[in-house]
mmCIF file of C-alpha atoms in Angstrom:
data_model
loop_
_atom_site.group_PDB
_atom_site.id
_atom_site.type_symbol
_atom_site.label_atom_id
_atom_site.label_comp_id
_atom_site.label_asym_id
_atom_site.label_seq_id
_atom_site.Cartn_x
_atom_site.Cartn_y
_atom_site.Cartn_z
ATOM 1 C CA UNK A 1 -9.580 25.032 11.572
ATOM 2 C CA UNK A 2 -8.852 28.487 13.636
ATOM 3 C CA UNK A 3 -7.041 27.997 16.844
ATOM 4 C CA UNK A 4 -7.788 31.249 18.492
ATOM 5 C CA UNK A 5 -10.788 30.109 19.874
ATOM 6 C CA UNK A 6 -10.739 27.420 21.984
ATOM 7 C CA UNK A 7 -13.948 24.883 22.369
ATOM 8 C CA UNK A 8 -14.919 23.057 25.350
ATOM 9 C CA UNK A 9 -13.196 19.949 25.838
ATOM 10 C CA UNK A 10 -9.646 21.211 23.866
ATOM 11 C CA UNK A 11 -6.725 21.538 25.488
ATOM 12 C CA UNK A 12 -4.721 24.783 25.985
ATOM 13 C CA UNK A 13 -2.409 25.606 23.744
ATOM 14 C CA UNK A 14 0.769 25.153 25.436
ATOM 15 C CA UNK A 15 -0.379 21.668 27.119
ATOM 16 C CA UNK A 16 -1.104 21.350 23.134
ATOM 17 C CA UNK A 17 2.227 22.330 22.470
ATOM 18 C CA UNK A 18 3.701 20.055 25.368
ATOM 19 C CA UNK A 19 2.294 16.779 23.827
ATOM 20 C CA UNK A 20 3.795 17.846 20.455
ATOM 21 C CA UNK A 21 6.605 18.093 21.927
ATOM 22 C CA UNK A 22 6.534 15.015 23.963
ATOM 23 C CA UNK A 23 5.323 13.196 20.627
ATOM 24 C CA UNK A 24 7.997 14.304 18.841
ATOM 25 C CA UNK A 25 10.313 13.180 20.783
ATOM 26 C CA UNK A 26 9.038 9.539 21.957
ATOM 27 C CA UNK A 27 8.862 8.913 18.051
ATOM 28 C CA UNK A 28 12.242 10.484 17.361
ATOM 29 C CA UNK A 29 13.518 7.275 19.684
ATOM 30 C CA UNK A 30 11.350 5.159 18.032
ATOM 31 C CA UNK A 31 12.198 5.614 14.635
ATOM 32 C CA UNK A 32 16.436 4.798 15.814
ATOM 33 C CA UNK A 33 15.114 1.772 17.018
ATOM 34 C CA UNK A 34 14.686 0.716 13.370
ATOM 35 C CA UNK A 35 17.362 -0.108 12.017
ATOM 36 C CA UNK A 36 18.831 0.680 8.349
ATOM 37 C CA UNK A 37 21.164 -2.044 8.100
ATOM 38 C CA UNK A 38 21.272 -5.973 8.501
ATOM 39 C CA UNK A 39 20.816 -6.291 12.392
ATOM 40 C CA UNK A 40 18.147 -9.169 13.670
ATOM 41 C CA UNK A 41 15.210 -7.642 14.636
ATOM 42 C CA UNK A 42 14.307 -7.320 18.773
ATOM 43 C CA UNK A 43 11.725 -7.233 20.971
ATOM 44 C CA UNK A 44 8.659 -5.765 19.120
ATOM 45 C CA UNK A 45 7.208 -3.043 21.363
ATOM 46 C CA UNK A 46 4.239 -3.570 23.408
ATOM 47 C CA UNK A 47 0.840 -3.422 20.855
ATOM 48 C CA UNK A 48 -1.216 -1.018 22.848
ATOM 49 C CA UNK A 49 -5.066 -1.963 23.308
ATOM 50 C CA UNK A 50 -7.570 -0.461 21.644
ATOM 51 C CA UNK A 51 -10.024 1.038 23.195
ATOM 52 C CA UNK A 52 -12.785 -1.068 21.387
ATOM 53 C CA UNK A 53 -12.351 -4.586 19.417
ATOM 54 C CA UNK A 54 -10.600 -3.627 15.928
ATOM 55 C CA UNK A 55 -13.047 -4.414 12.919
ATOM 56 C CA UNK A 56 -13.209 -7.228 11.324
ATOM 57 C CA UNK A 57 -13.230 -7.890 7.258
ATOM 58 C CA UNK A 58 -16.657 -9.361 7.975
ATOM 59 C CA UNK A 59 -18.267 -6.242 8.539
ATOM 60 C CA UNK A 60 -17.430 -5.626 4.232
ATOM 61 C CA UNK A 61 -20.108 -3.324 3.473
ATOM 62 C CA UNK A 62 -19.180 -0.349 5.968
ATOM 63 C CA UNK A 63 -17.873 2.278 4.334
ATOM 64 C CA UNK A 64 -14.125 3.175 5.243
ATOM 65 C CA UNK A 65 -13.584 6.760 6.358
ATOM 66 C CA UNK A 66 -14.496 10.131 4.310
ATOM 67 C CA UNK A 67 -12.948 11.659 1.596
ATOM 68 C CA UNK A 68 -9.181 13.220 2.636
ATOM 69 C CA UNK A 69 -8.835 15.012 -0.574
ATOM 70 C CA UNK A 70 -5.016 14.994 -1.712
ATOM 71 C CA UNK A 71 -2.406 12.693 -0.738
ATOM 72 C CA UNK A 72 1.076 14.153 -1.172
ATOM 73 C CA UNK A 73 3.398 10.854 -1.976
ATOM 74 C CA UNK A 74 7.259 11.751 -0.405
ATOM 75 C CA UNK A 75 9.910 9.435 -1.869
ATOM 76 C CA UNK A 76 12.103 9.281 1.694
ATOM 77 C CA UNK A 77 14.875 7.371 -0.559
ATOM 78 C CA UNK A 78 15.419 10.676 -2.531
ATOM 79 C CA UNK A 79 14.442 13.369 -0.420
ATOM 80 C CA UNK A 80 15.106 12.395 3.299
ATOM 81 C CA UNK A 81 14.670 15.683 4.284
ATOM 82 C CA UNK A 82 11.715 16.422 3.131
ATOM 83 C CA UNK A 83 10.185 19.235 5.881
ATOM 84 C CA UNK A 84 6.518 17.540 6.072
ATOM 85 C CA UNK A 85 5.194 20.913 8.035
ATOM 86 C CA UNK A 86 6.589 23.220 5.864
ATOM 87 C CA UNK A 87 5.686 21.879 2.639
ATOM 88 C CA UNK A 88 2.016 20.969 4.238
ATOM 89 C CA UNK A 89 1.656 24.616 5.168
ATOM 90 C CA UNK A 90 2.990 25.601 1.629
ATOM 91 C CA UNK A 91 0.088 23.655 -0.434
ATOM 92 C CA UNK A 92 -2.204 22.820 2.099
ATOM 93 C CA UNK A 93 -2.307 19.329 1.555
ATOM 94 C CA UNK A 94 -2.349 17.403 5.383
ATOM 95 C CA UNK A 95 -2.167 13.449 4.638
ATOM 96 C CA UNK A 96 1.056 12.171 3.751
ATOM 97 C CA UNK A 97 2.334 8.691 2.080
ATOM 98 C CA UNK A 98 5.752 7.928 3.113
ATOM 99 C CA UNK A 99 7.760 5.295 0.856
ATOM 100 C CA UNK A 100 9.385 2.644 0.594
ATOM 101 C CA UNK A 101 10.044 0.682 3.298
ATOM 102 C CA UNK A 102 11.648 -2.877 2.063
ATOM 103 C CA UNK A 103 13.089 -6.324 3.405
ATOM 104 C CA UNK A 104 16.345 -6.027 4.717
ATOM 105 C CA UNK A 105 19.011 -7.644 6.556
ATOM 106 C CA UNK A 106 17.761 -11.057 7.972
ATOM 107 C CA UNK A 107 14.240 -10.949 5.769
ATOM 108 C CA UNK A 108 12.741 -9.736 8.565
ATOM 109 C CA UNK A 109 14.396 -6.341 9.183
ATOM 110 C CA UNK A 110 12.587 -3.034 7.612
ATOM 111 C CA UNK A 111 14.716 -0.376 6.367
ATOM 112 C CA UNK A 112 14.873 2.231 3.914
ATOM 113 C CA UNK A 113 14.474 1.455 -0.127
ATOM 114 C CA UNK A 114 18.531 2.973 -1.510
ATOM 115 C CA UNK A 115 20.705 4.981 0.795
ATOM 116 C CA UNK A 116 18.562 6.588 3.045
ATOM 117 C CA UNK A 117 17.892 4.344 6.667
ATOM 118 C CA UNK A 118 15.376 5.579 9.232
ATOM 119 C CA UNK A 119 18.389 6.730 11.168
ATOM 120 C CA UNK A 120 19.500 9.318 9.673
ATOM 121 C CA UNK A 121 16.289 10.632 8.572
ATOM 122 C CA UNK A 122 14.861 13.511 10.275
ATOM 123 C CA UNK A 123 11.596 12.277 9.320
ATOM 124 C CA UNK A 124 10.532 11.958 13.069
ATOM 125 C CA UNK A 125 10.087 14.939 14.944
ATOM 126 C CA UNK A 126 8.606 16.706 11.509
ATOM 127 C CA UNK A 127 5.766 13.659 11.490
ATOM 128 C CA UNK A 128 4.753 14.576 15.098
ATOM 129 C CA UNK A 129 5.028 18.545 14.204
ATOM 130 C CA UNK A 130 2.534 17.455 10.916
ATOM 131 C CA UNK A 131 -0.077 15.627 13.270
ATOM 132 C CA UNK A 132 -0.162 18.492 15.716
ATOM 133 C CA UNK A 133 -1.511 20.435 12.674
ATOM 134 C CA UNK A 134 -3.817 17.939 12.019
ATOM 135 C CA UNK A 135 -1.822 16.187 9.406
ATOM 136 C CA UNK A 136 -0.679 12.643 9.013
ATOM 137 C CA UNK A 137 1.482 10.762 7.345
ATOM 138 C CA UNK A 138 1.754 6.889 6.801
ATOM 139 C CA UNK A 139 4.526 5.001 5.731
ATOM 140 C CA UNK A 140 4.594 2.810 2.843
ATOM 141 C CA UNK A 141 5.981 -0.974 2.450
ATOM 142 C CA UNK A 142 7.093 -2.422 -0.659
ATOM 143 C CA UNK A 143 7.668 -0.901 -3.645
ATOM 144 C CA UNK A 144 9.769 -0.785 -6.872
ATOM 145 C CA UNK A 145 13.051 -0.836 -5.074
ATOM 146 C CA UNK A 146 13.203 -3.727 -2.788
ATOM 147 C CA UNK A 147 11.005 -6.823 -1.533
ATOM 148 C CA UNK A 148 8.189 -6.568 0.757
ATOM 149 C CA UNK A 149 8.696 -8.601 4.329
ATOM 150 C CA UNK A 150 6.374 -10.420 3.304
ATOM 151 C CA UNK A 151 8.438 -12.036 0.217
ATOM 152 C CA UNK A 152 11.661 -12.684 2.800
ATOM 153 C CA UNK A 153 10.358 -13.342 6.320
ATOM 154 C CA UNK A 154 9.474 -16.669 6.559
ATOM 155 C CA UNK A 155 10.058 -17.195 10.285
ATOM 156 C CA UNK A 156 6.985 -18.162 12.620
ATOM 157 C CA UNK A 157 5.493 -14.821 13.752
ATOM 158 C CA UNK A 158 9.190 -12.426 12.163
ATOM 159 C CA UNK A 159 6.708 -10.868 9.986
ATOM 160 C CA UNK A 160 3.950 -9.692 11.938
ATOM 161 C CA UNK A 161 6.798 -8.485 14.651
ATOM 162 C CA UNK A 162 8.016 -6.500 11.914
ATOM 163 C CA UNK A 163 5.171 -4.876 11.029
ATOM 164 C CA UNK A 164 4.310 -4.091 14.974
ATOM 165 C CA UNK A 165 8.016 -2.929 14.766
ATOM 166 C CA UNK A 166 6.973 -0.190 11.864
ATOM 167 C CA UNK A 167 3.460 0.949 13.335
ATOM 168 C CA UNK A 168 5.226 1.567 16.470
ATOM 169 C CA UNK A 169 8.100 3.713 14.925
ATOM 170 C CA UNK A 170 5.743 5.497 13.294
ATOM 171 C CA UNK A 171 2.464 5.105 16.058
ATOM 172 C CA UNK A 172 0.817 5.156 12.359
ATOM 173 C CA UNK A 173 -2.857 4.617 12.574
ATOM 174 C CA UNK A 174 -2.522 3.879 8.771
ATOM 175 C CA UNK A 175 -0.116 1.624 6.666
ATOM 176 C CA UNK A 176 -0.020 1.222 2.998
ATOM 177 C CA UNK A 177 1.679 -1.687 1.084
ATOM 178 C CA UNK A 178 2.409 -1.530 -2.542
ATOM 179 C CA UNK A 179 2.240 -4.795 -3.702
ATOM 180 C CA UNK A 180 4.344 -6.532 -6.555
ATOM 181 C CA UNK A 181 3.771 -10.422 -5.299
ATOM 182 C CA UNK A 182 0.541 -11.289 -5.754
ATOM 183 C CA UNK A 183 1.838 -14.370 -7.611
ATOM 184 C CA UNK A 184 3.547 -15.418 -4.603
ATOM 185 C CA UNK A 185 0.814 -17.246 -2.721
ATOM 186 C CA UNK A 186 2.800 -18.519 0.320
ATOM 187 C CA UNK A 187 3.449 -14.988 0.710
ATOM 188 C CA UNK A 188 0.007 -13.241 0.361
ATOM 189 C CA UNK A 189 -0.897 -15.263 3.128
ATOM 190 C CA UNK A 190 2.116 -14.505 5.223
ATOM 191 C CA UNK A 191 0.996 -10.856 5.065
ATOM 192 C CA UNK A 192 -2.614 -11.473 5.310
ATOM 193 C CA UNK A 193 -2.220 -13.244 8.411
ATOM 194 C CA UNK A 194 0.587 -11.070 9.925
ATOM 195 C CA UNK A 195 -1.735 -8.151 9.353
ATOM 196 C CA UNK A 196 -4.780 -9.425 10.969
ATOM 197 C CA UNK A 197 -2.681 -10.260 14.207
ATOM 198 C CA UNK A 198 -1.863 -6.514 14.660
ATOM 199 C CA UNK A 199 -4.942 -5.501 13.714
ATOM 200 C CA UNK A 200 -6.395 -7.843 16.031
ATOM 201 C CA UNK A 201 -4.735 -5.655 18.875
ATOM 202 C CA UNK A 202 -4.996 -2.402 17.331
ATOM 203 C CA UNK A 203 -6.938 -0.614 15.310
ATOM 204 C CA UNK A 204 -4.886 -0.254 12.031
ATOM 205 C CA UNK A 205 -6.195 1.026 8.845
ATOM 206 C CA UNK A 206 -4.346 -0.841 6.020
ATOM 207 C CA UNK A 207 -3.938 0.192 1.907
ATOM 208 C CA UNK A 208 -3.144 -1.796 -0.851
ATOM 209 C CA UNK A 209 -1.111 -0.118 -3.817
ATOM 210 C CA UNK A 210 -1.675 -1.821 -7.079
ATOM 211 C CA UNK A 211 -1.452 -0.998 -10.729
ATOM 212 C CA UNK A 212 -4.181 -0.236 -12.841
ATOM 213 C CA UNK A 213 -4.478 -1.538 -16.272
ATOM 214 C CA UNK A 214 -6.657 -0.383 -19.361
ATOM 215 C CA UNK A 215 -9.230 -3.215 -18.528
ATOM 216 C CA UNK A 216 -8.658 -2.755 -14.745
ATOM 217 C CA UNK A 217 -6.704 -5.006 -12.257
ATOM 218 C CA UNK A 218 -4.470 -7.931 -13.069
ATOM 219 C CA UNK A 219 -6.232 -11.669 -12.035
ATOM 220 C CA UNK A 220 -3.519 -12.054 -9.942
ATOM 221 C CA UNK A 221 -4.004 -9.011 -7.587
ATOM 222 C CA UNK A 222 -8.175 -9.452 -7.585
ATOM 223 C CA UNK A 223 -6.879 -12.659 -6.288
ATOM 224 C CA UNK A 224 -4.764 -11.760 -4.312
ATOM 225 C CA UNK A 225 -7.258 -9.034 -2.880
ATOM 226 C CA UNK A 226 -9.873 -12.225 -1.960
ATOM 227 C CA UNK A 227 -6.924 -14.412 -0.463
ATOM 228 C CA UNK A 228 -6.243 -11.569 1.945
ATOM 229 C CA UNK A 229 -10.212 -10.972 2.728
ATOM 230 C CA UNK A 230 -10.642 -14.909 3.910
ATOM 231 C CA UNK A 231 -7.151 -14.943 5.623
ATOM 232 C CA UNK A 232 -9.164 -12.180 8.296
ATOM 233 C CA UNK A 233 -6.610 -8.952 6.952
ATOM 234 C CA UNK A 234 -9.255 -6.071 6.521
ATOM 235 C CA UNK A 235 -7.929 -4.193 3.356
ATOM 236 C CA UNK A 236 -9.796 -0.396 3.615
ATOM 237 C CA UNK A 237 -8.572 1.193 0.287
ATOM 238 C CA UNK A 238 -7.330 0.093 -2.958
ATOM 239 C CA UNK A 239 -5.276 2.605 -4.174
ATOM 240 C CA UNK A 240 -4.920 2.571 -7.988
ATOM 241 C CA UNK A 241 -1.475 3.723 -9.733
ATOM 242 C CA UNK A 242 -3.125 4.885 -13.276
ATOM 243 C CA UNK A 243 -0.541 5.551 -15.797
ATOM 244 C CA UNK A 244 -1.436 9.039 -17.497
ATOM 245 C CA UNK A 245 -0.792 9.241 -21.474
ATOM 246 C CA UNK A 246 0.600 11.796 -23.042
ATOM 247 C CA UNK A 247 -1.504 14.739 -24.111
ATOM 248 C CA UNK A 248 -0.347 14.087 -27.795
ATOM 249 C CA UNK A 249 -2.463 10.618 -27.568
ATOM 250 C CA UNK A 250 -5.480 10.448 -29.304
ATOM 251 C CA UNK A 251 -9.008 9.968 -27.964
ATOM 252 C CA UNK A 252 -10.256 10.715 -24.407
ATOM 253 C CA UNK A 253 -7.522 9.877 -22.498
ATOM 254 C CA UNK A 254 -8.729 10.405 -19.304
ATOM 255 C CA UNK A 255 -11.803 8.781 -20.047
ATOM 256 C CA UNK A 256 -10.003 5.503 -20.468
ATOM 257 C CA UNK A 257 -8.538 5.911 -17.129
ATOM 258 C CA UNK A 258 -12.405 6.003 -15.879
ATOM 259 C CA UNK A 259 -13.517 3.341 -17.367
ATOM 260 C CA UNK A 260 -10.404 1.586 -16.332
ATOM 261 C CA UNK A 261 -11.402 2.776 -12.506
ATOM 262 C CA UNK A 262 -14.610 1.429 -13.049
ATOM 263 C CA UNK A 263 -14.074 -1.840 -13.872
ATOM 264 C CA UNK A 264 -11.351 -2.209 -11.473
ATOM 265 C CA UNK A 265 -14.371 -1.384 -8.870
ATOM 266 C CA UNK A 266 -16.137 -3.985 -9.787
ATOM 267 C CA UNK A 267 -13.240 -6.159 -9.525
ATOM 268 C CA UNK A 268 -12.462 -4.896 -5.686
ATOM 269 C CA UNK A 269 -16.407 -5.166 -4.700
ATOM 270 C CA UNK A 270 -15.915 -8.849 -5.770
ATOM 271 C CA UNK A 271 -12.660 -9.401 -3.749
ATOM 272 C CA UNK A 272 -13.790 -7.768 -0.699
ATOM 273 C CA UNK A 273 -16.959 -9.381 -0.479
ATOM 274 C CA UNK A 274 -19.330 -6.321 -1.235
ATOM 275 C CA UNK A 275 -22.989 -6.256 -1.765
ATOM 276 C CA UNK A 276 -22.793 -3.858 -4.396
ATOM 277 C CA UNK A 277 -20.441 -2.821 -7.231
ATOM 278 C CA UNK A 278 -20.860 1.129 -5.871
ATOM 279 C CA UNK A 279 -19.909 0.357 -2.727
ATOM 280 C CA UNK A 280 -16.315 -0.002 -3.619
ATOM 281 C CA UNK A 281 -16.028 3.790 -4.929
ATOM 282 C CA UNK A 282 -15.499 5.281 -1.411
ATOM 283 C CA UNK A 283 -12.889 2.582 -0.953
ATOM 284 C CA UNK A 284 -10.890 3.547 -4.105
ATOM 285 C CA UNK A 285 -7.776 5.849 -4.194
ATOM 286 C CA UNK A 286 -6.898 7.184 -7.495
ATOM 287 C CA UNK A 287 -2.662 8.016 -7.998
ATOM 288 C CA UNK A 288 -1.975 9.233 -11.856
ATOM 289 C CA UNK A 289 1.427 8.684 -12.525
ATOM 290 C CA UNK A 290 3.343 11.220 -14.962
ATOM 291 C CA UNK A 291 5.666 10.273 -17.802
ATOM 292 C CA UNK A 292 6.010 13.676 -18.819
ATOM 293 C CA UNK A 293 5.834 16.971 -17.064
ATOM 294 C CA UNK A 294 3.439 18.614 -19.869
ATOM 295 C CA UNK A 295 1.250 15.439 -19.611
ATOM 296 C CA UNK A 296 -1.384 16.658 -17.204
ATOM 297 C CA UNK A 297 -2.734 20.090 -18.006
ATOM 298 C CA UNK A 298 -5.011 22.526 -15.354
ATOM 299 C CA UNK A 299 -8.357 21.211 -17.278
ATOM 300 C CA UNK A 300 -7.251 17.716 -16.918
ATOM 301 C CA UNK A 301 -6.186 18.446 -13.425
ATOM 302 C CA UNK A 302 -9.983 19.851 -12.790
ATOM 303 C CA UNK A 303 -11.168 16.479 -14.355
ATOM 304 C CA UNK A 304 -9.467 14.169 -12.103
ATOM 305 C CA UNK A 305 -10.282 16.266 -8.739
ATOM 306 C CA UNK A 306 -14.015 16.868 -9.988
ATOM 307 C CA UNK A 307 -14.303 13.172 -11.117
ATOM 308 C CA UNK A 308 -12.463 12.218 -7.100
ATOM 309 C CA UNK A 309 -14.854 14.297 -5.036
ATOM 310 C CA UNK A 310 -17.975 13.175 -7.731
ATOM 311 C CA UNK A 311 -17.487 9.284 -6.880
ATOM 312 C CA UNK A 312 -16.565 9.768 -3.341
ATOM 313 C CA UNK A 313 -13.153 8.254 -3.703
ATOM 314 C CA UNK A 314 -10.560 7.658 -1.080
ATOM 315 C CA UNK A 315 -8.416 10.397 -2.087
ATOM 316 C CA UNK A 316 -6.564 11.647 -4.778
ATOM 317 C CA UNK A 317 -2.324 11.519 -5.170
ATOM 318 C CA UNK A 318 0.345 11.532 -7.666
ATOM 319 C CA UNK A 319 3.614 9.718 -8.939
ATOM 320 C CA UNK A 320 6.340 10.489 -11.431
ATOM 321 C CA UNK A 321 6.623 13.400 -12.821
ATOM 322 C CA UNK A 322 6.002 16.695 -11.049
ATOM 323 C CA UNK A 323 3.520 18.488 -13.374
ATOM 324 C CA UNK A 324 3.633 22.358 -13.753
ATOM 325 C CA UNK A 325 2.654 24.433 -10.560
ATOM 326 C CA UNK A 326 -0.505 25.332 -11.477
ATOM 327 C CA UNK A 327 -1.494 22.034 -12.169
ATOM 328 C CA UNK A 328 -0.068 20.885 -8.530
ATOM 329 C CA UNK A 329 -2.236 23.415 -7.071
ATOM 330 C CA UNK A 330 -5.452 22.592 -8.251
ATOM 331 C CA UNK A 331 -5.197 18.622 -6.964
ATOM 332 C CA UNK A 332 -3.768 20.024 -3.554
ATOM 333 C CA UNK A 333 -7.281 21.722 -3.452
ATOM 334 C CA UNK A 334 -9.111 18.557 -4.480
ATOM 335 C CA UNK A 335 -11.384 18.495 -1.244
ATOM 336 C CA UNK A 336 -12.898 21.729 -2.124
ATOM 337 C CA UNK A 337 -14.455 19.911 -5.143
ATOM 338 C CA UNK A 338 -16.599 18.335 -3.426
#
């Protein structure tokens, strides 16, 4: 959107550039309060109020908000200092997925998947530079790299303190957890519950990250999805992490991953209590994840955004693999698709 104009109600620009400034820095402190290392967590901040009652998972038919085209995923572990403004102005893309935060410490302490701790990324003041674009970027929990608090904080309200502890580091309006322990029932219900108490006090979009298989999702996570549902945790997207063959495979190959997406649809409109088995499309995220550099080419790339913005999915990211350039640029540009 062009800033030389300004409409009524905006702010000037430098009051706009004072709060960015302000923002950046109250989240800069934030973000050191986390720690990286094996301290016992304190005293969650304050939840602030929302200014209306945060929805509830009974209101299951409402459809979660529009299509955000692209999703650029940023591995924090291996690239801490990734500059989220400059790369957003680069490509384009605005929305941001920020992984992994894991269990450290007492169980109950978030930090950083590997090497990297919130305190010495410079991760903060670049998120608050990103939103006064009109970006955002949420962070991730879980992961391939480490447990989810959920699977090590056992202690009477530890876990939904430390998930206060990461929406306030962030003040993310969104939070995405890529889950790997849907077999662990005590602990699906641990999260379910410690989400709906922050959500309960603030409005907080939440993601699940699962993996998608040929014939859609595993038992266990459309389980998993329904346990969370009756525990009161509202659940907006399911974000699917389809493996991508390689282009020497025979057949359609993406058309397996469709019919994969479909079925897992159905599964989710089950879980989450939907009327309809098309009502789960806009609350679908599709992430193809590379083996191979060569295995997405520009027409497949067209496919996937065409077949996102067709079905009125979430949004549209990637894992593994960076493909060629030119493939990269046409999913950046998924939203104009539509």
């Amino acid at each position: 959107m062009s800033r030389h104009k300004r409409e009524p109600g905006t702010l000037p620009r430098p009051l706009a550039l004072l709060g960015a400034l302000l923002l950046a820095t109250a989240t800069a402190v934030a973000i050191r309060m986390l720690p990286a290392g094996a301290a016992s967590p304190s005293r969650p901040p304050a939840a602030r109020p929302p200014a209306t009652p945060a929805p509830l998972p009974a209101q299951a038919d409402e459809p979660p908000a529009a299509f955000v085209g692209f999703v650029g995923f940023v591995d924090l572990t291996r690239q801490p200092a990734f500059d989220l403004p400059a790369e957003s102005r680069r490509t384009g893309v605005r929305r941001y997925a920020l992984g992994h935060l894991v269990a450290g410490g007492d169980g109950c302490t978030p930090r950083w998947s590997g090497a990297a701790g919130p305190r010495t990324s410079p991760m903060a003041g670049r998120i608050a530079r990103l939103r006064a674009m009109g970006g955002d970027a949420a962070p991730v929990l879980g992961g391939p790299e480490g447990r989810e608090l959920a699977a090590t904080c056992t202690r009477p309200g530890g876990l939904s303190a430390a998930y206060r502890r990461v929406v306030g580091a962030f003040d993310a309006a969104e939070i995405v957890f890529e889950v790997r322990d849907s077999a662990d029932r005590a602990a699906v219900l641990r999260r379910a519950r410690a989400i709906q108490a922050v959500q309960r006090e603030r409005r907080l979009r939440v993601s699940f990250t699962l993996p998608l298989r040929h014939d859609g999702l595993t038992p266990g996570d459309v389980a998993m999805l329904r346990a969370t549902r009756q525990a009161g945790a509202e659940v907006a997207i399911v974000n699917l992490l389809a493996p991508i063959e390689p282009r020497t495979a025979r057949g359609a190959r993406l058309g397996r991953v469709a019919t994969a997406v479909r079925a897992a649809g159905a599964q989710i409109a089950r879980a989450q209590g939907l009327a309809e088995p098309g009502h789960a499309w806009p609350r679908i995220a599709l992430t193809p994840v590379l083996a191979g550099r060569a295995d997405l080419s520009e027409l497949d790339a067209r496919k996937l955004a065409a077949y996102a913005t067709h079905h009125g999915l979430a949004w549209l990211s990637l894992r593994g693999v960076t493909p060629d350039p030119d493939v990269s640029r046409i999913l950046w540009r998924t939203s104009s698709y539509r």
